[in-house]
Every structure is written in C-alpha cells, then in structure tokens.
XYZ file of C-alpha atoms in Angstrom:
535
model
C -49.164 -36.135 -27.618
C -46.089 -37.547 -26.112
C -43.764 -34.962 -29.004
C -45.958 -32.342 -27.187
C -45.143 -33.531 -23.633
C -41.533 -33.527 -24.041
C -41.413 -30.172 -25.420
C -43.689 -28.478 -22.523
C -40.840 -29.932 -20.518
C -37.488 -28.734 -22.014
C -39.735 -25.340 -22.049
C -40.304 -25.734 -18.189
C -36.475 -26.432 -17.788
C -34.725 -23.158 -19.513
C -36.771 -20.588 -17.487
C -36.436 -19.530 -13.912
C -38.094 -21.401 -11.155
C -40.321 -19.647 -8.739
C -38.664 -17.414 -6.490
C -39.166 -14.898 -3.366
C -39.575 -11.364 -5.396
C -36.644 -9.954 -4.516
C -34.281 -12.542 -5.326
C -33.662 -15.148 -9.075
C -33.053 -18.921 -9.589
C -31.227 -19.867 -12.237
C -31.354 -23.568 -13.648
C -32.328 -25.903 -10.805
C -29.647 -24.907 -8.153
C -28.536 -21.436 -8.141
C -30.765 -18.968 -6.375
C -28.712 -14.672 -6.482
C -30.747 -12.204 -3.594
C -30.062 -8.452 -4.091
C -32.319 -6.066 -2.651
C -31.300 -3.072 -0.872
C -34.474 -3.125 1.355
C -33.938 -6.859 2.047
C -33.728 -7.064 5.866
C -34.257 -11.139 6.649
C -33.715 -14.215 4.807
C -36.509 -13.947 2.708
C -38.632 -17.495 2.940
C -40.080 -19.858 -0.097
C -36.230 -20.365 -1.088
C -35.240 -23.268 -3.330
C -35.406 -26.417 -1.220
C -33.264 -28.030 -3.828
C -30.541 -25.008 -4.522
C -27.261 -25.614 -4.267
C -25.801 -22.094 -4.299
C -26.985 -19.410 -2.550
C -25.850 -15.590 -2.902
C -27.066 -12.400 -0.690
C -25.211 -9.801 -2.089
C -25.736 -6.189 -1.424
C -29.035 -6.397 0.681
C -30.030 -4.594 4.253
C -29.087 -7.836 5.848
C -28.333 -6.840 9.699
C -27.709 -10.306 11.393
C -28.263 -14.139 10.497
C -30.059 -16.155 13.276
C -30.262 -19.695 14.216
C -32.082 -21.377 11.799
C -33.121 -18.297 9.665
C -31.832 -20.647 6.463
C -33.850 -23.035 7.735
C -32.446 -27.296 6.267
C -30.874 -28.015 3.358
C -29.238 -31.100 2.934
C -28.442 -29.839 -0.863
C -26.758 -26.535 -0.261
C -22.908 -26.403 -1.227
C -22.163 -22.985 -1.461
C -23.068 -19.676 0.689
C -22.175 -16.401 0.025
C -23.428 -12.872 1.834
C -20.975 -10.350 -0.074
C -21.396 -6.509 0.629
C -24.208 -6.489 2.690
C -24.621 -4.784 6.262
C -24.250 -7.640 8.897
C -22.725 -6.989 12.549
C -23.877 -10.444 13.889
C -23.773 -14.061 12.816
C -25.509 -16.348 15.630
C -23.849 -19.288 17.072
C -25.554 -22.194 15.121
C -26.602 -20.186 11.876
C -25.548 -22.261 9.718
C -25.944 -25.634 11.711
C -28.845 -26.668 9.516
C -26.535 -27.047 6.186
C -24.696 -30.454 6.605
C -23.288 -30.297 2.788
C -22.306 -26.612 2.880
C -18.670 -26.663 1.712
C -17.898 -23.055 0.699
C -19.137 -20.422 3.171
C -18.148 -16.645 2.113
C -19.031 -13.881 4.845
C -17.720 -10.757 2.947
C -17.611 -6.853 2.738
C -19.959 -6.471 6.359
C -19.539 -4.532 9.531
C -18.881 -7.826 11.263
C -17.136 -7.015 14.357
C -17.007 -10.371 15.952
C -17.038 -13.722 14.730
C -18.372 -15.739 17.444
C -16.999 -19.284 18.195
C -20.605 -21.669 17.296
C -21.005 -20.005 13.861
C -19.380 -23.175 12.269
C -20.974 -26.058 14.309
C -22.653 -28.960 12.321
C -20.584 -27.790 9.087
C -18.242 -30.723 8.650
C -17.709 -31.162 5.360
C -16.901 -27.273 4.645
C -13.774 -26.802 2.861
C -13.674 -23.067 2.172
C -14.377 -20.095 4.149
C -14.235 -16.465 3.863
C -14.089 -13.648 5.821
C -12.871 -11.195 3.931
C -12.944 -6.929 4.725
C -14.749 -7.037 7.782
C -14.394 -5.242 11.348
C -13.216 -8.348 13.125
C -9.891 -7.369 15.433
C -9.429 -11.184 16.976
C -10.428 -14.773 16.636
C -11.730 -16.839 19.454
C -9.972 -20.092 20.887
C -12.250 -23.040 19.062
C -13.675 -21.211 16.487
C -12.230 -23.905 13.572
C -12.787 -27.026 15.711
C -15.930 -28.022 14.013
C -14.174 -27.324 10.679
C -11.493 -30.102 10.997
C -12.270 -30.825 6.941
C -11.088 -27.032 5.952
C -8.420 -26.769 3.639
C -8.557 -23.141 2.396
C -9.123 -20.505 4.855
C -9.171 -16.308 3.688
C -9.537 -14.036 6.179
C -7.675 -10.658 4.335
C -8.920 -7.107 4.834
C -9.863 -7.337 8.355
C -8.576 -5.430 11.492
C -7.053 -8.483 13.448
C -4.442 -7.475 16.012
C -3.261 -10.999 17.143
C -3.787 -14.505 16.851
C -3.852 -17.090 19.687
C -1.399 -19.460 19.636
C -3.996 -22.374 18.905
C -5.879 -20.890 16.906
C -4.912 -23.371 13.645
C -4.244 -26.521 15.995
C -7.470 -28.082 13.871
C -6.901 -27.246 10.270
C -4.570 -30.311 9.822
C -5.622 -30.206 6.247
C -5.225 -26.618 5.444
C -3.540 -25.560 1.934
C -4.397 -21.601 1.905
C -4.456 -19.414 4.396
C -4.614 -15.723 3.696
C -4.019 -13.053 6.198
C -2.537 -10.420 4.831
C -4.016 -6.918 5.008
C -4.472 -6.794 8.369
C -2.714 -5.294 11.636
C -0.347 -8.361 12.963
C 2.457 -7.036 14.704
C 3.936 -10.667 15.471
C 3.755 -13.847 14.791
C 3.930 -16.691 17.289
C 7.028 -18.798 17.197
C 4.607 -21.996 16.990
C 1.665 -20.122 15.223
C 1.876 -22.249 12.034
C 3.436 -25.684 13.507
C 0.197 -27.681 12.669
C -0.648 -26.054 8.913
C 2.201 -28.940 7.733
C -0.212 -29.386 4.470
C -0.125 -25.800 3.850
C 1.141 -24.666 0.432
C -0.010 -21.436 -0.049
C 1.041 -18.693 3.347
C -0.085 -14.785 2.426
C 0.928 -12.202 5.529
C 1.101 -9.497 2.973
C 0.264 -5.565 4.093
C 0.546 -6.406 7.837
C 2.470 -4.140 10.451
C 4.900 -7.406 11.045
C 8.614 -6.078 12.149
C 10.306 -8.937 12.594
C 9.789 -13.050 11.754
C 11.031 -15.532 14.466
C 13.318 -17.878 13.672
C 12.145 -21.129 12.632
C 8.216 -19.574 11.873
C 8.137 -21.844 9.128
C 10.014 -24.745 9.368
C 6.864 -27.378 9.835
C 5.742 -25.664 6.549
C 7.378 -28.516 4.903
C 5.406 -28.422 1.537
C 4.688 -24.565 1.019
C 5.095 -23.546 -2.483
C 4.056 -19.543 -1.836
C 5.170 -17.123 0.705
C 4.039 -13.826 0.579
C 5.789 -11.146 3.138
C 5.505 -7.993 1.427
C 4.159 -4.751 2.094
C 5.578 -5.145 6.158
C 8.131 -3.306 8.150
C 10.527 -6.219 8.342
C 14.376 -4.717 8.842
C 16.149 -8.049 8.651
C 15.787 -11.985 8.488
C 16.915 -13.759 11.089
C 19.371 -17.001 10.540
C 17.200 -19.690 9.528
C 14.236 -17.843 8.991
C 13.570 -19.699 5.881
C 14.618 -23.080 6.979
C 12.534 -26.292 6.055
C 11.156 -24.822 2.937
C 13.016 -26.832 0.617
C 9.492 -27.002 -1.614
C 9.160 -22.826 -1.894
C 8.638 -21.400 -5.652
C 7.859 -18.457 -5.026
C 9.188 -15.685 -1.825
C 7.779 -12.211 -1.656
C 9.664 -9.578 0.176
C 8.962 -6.461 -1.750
C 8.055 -2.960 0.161
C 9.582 -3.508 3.601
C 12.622 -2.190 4.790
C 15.378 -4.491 4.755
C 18.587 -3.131 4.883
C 20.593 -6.230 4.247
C 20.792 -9.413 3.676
C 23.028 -12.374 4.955
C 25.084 -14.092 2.416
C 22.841 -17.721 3.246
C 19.602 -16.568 3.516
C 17.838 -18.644 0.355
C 20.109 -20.834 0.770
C 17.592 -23.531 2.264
C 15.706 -22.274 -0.949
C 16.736 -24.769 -3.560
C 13.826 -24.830 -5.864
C 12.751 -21.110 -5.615
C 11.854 -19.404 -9.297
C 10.141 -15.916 -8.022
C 12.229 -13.597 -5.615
C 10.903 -10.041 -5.297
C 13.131 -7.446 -3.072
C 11.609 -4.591 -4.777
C 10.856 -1.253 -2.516
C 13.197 -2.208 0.379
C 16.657 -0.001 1.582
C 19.378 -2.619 -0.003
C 22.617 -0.632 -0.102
C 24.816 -3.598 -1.042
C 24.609 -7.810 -1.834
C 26.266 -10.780 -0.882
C 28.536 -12.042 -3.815
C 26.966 -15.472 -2.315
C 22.915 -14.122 -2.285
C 22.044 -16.120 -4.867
C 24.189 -19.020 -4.679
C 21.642 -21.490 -3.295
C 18.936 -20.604 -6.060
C 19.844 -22.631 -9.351
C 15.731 -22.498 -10.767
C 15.324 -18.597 -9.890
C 13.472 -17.787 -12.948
C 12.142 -14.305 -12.022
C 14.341 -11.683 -9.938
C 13.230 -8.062 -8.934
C 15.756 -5.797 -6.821
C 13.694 -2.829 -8.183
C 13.425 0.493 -5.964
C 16.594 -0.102 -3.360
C 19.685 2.012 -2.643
C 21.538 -0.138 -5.387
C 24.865 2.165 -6.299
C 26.767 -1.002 -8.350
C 26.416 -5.121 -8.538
C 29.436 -7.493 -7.265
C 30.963 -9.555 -9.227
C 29.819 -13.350 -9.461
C 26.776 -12.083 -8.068
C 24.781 -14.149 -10.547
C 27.009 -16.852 -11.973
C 24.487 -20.182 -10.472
C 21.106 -18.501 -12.048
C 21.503 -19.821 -15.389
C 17.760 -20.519 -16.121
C 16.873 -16.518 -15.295
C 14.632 -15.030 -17.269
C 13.858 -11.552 -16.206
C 16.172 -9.177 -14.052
C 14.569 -5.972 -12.612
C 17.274 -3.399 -11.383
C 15.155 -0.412 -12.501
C 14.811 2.588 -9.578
C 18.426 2.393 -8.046
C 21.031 4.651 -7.189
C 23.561 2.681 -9.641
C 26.810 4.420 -11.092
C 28.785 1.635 -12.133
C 28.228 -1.655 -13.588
C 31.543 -4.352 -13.525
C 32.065 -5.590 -16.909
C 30.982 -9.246 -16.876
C 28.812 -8.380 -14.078
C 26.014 -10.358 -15.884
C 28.459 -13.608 -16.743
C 26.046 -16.805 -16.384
C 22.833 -15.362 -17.055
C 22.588 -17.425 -20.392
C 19.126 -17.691 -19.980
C 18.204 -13.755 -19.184
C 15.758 -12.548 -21.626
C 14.818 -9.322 -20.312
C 16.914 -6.805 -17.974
C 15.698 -4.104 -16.447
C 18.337 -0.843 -15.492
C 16.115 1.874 -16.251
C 15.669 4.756 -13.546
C 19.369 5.037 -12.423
C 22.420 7.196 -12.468
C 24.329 5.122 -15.114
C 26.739 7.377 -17.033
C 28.548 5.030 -18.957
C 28.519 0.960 -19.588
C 31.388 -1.198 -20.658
C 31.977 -3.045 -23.221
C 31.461 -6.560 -22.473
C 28.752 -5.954 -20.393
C 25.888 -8.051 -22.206
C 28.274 -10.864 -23.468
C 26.748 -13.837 -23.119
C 23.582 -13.224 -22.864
C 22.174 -14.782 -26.153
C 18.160 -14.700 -25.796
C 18.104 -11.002 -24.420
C 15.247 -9.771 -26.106
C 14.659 -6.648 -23.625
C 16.554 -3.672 -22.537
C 15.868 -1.018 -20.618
C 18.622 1.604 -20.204
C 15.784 4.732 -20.219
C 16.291 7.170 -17.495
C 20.047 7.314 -16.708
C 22.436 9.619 -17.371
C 23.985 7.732 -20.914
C 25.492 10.156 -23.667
C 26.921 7.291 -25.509
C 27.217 3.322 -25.726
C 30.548 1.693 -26.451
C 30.909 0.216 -29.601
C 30.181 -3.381 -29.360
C 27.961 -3.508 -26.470
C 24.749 -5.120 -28.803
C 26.905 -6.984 -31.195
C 26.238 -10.516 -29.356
C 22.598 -10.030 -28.819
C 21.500 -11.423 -31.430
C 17.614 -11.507 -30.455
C 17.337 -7.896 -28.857
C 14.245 -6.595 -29.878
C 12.711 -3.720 -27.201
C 15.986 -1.684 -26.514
C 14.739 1.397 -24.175
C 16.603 4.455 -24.648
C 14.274 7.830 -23.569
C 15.316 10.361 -21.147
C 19.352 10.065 -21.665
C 21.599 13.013 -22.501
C 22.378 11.302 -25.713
C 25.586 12.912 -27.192
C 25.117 12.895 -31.046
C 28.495 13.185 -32.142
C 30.902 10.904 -33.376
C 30.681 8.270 -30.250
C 26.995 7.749 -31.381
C 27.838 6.262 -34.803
C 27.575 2.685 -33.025
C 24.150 3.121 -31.756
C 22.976 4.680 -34.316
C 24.314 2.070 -36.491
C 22.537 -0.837 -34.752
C 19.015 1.485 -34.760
C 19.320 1.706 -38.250
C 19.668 -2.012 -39.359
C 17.694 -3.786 -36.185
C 15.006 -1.630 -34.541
C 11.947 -0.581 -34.622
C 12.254 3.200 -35.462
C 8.809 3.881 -33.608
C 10.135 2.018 -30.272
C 13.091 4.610 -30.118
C 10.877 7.284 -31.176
C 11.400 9.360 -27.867
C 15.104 8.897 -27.306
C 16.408 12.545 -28.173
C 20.224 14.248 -28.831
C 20.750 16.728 -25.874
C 24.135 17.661 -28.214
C 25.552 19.257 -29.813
C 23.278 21.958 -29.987
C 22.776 22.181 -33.947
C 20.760 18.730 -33.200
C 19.076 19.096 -29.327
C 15.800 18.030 -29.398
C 16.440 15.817 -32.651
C 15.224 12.334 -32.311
C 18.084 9.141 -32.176
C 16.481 7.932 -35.153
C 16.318 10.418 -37.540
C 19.862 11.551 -37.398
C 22.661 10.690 -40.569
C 25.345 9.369 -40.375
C 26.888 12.046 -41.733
C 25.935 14.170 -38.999
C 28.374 13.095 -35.991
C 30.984 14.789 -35.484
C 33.344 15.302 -32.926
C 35.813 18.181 -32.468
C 39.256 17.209 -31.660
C 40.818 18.275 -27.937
C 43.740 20.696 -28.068
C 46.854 19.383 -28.615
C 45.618 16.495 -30.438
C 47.226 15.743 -33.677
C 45.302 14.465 -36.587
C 47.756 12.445 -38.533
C 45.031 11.823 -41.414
C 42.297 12.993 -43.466
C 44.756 16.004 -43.455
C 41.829 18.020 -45.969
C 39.344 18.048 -43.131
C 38.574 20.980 -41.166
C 41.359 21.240 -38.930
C 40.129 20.541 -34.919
C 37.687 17.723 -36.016
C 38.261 13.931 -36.497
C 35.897 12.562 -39.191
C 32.934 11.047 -38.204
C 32.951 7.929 -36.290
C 37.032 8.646 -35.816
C 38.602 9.370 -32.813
C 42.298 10.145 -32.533
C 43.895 9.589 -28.756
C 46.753 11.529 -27.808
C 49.130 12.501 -24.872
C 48.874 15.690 -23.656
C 52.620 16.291 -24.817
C 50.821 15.193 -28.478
C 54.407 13.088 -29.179
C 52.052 10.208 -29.192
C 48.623 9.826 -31.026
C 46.955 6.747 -32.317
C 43.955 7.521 -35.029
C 41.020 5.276 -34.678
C 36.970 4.377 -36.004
C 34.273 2.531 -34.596
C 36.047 -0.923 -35.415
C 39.799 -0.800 -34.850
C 42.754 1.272 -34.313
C 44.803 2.312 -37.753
C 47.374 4.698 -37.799
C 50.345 5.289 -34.550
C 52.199 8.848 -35.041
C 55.179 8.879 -32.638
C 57.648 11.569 -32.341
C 60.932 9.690 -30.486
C 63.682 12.087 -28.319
C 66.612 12.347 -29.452
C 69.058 9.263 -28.810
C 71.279 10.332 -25.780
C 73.845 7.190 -25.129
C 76.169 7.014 -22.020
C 78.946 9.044 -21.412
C 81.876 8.099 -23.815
C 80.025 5.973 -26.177
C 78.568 6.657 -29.800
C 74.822 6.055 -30.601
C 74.857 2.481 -33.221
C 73.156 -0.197 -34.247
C 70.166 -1.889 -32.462
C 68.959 0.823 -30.367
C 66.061 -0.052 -28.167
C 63.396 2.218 -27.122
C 60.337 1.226 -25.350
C 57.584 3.621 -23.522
C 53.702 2.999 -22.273
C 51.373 5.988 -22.431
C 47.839 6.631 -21.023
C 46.470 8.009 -24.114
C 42.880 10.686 -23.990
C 40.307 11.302 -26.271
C 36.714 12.704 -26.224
C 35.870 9.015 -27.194
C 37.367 7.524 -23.535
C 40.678 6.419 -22.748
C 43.738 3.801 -24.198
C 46.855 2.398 -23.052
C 49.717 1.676 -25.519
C 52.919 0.475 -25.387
C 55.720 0.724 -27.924
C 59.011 -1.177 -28.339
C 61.761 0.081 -31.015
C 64.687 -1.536 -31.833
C 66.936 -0.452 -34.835
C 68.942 -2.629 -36.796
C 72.306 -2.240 -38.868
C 72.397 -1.598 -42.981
C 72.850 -5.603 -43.229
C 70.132 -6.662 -40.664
C-alpha cells in the first residue's frame, strides 16, 4: 500500500496542475496564458506560481488588483499583447515580484503608481511600446532596481531626475528611441552602472563630462546616432570601460586624446562614420585594445606609428575605405594581430615589408581592390596565414605573379582561392589563380630593354619569373628573378681626361641610375676604378 502511495504521487507531480482553459502550468510554479480572445486576467490562477506569462492575448488594460495577492510570484511578463493602460497600483499586491516585463503593447503612457508596493523588484522592462516620456517619481518605489530596459520606445526626453533613485542600477538600456540630448547631470546618480546602451537614438552631440560619475561602466554603446564630434573629456572618468561603440554616426574626426582616459578598453568600433584622416597618437592610450573596426570611413592611407602601443590586437577591420596607399611598416607592433581586414578599397599595390612582424596572422583579406600583383616577399614571415582573400582583383598573370602563385601552391587551400581570377594577359582572363603553371607567366620586355641572358629566348621577353631593369638610354640594365638580382650589363663613355693630360691608371667612374621595369622600379649605383698591369 504505501509502494502504491508513493507512486500515485510522483504520478500527480509530472503532469500539469489545474489551470484556467486558456492558459498551462507547468511543474508547481510556472503558469504561460496565450489566447487571442483573452480580454482579462483570467481567475483560478496558481496561488502558489512563481512565474507568470501573458503573451499574445486581447489584453486591453491591467487594473488594480486584477492579479489579485501573491506573496510567491517572482516573475511577470505580458509580451505582445494589446495593452494601452496599466493602473496605478496594478501590481501593488505582488510584494516578491522581482522581474516585471511590460513588452510589445500600445502602451502610450506609463503612469507614475504602476510600481508602488514592488520593493524588492530588480528588473523591469518596457520594451517596444508607444511611450514618448517618463514621469518625475515613477522609479521611487523601485529603489532595489538594478537593471532597467526600456529600448524600442518613442521617448523624446528624459527629466533630469528621472534616475535620482536607482542608486543600485547596473543596466540601463535606452537605445532605439528618439533622444535628441542628454542632460549634463542625467546619469550622475547611476555610479553602480556598468552596462550604458543609447544606441539608434537621434543624439547629435554628448556634453562634456556625461559620464564621468560612471566610475565603474564596463559597456558604452553610442552607435547608430548623428554624433559629428566628441567633445574634450567626453570620455573622462571611465578608467573601467572594455568596450566603446561608436559605429554609424558621423564623426568626422577625432582628437589625438580622446581614449586616452580609456586605459583598459579591448573593443573600439568606428565603423560607418566620415573619418578622412587619424591621429598618429589615437591609439596611444589603449595598450589592451583587443578588437579594432575603422570599417566603412573615408580612409585614403594609415600614419605611421599609428599602432605601435596595441600589441595585444587581435583583429583589425579596415575593409570599405577609400585607401590608395599603405606605409611600409605601417602595421609595426601589432605582434599580436591575427586577422586584418583591407578588403573593399582602392589598393593598387602593397610593399614589401608590409606584414613583417606580424607572426600569428592567420587572416587576410586583400579581396576587392585594385591588386595585379604582390611583391615578392610580402607572406614569407607569416608563418600561420591560413584564409588569404584574394577575389575581385585585376590579377596580372605574368611573370610578377610567380610569388603568389608560388605561396598558393605550397600553403593554401586551393578551394579558398577558388574565385580569385587573371584579368591578363588575355590568353589566361577568366583563368582561376590556382590553376595556372608556372610555366605560364610571362612578361614581355619594354623597348629598349636589353636582355643580357637567356640570349635563346624569344627576343622581347624575360623568362618567367625574370625581370631585367633598364635605363631608358639601355647603357645600364641589371637582370633579375623572384629572389635576387644576378647579372649588371654596363656600357661606360668613353674616358675624356682634362685638357693636356693622357687617360692612365686608376681611373674612377661612379654613376646612380633610376632603373624601370614592368616588375617596378630600382636604384643602383656603380663605382669603377681601374688599376695598373702590377696592381
């Protein structure tokens, strides 16, 4: 009898307790209403739930005392449904609510008694509503709150003591509304607050000092505004911000200090905003950055230095510029950098030393530029490059390609290079990167260009991966391949010696030339001096 007992009652406990008809109770606690025809509270609840959920119901208004007592209720939640009014007091009969969610209504006003008696709530919600303000007093009786969401709304303005109560406050979201300003001393009392979202507002401008109580924010979210500049000092007292988002507003520059009360920041993003130029300084202040994006500005080159202090970098995005030059060494310090982004610009050519040291890159993006070639070199000290993006570049298959092609051939992936394509010559337009030979490059000489060897080859073309650099008088050519430079032809003028004296030992000649080729360009300088029979 007693075997028989116990089982009737672990029976009992796995199915659903009795419940109003258009709504189910889960365990012993949880009670989820959705009825499209539901237009009140619907009675016989749960007097021991704990969470409660009205979620896409006919629910027009909640009254005083329509959810009756409940001293074991923790969580409410009315999400989608079709409420314009919450009465002052409805919830004043829920002493342990803690998490109150009023979500996705027509709510145009949030009166100032809808949170009396609820002082022990922690989190509320008022998310996508019709709300344009907030009333003076509404979070008194909420001293205890510490994360507040209020995104997707219509609110204009907030007055200036509106937060004067939420001493405890951590999160306060208000970003997808219509703020065109923001109080000097808005946030002064939020000191606790770590995480600050203002995202997809109309704010133009932020006043200095806005943030300065925020002495322990970790997370500042700014983007998607109309904010031209930052003032001096706009940052200051947030020694404790990780993480600053700036992206789609429409900075147009920046001042050479402006992170640099930013000491222990690791996620900057300045994506979609009308950045011409940078501070050789920006960055200087920033030793942890971990994450930079300067995607989608008016980027035409980088300065110098620019990122010497961010050793511990990990991902650079400078995809979506205008850039047509890169300084070689432009990247010195970024020891750390595993992934760069330079796709989407108007790069025609990269130099040499351009990825020395960086030793973990493991991702490049160089699609979508204007690149017919890459010098040889540029790969050799990234060792751990593994994505290399190379589609929609005029690659020249000729002889300057043997380097590339090279490092294709014994390190990548051929299906991750699959849609890089030769645009020439023509005999090999359309062909792609990595099925070309070898064998295939070539590169027809320039006129005037002397080829001092492989004297059997068709005359006009170096052989492939060879490049011979010449004058344009062609008395000077120097033959070289991929690696090094081999062979100097030099045709010397005639010795002509001062008036009255006779041409002898230890002549000296010396000369510099600016030498051409279709591979780029080379200096060289020669110095001749001729010596007697017994020298």
């Amino acid at each position: 009898l007693l075997v028989y007992v116990l089982l009737v009652s672990l029976l009992v406990r796995g199915l659903s307790l009795p419940c109003p008809a258009a709504c189910q109770c889960y365990d012993t606690s949880k009670v989820f209403c959705s009825e499209e025809r539901m237009r009140d509270i619907p009675v016989g609840l749960p007097g021991n739930a704990t969470q409660l959920f009205f979620v896409e119901t006919a629910l027009t208004s909640i009254r005083s005392g329509a959810l009756g007592s409940s001293t074991t209720l923790t969580k409410l939640v009315f999400l989608n449904n079709d409420i314009q009014e919450l009465e002052a007091g409805a919830f004043q009969g829920l002493p342990s609510l803690t998490e109150l969610e009023v979500s996705g209504n027509p709510l145009p006003v949030v009166s100032p008694g809808i949170l009396v008696g609820l002082l022990g709530l922690r989190k509320l919600s008022l998310a996508a509503n019709t709300f344009r303000s907030l009333q003076p007093g509404l979070f008194t009786p909420a001293c205890q709150l510490q994360d507040l969401r209020l995104p997707g709304n219509k609110i204009e303005a907030l007055p200036l003591g509106i937060f004067r109560p939420l001493r405890r406050l951590q999160i306060l979201d208000l970003s997808q509304n219509v703020l065109t300003e923001l109080p000097a001393a808005l946030l002064a009392p939020l000191t606790t607050l770590r995480l600050l979202k203002l995202s997809d507002n109309l704010l133009a401008r932020v006043p200095p000092d806005a943030f300065r109580a925020l002495g322990q924010l970790a997370e500042l979210h700014l983007d998607g505004n109309g904010l031209g500049e930052l003032p001096d000092g706009a940052f200051a007292g947030l020694g404790g911000l990780r993480r600053l988002q700036l992206q789609h507003n429409a900075l147009g520059s920046l001042a050479p200090d402006v992170f640099a009360a930013l000491p222990n920041l690791t996620v900057i993003s300045l994506e979609g905003n009308r950045l011409a130029t940078l501070p050789v300084t920006l960055f200087a202040g920033t030793p942890h950055l971990l994450h930079l994006s300067l995607a989608r500005n008016r980027l035409e080159t980088l300065p110098q230095g620019l990122f010497v202090n961010l050793s511990a970098l990990q991902t650079l995005v400078l995809s979506h510029n205008a850039m047509v030059h890169l300084p070689d060494g432009v990247f010195q310090g970024l020891v750390g950098l595993s992934m760069l982004q330079l796709s989407h610009n108007h790069l025609s050519s990269l130099p040499g030393g351009l990825l020395a040291g960086l030793p973990l890159l493991t991702t490049l993006a160089l699609d979508h530029n204007r690149l017919a070639h890459l010098p040889p070199g540029l790969l050799d000290t990234n060792g751990e490059l593994a994505h290399l993006g190379l589609a929609d570049n005029p690659w020249a298959c000729d002889c300057r390609l043997t380097y590339l092609l090279g490092w294709l051939q014994s390190f990548a992936e051929p299906l991750t290079h699959a849609q890089a394509f030769c645009a020439s010559p023509a005999a090999l337009q359309g062909q792609s990167l990595v099925k070309v030979h070898q064998g295939q490059l070539e590169c027809p000489a320039e006129p005037g260009i002397a080829l001092e060897e492989n004297l059997d080859r068709e005359p006009g073309k170096d052989a492939p991966g060879h490049c011979t650099y010449s004058n344009p008088e062609g008395t000077v050519s120097v033959a070289c391949d991929v690696m090094s430079c081999q062979q100097l032809s030099l045709r010397l003028p005639p010795p002509s010696p001062p008036p009255g004296q006779v041409v002898g030992p230890r002549l000296a000649y010396q000369d510099a030339w600016l030498l051409h080729s279709p591979c780029g360009t080379l200096q060289v300088s020669v110095l001749i001096t001729a010596q007697g029979k017994n020298e």
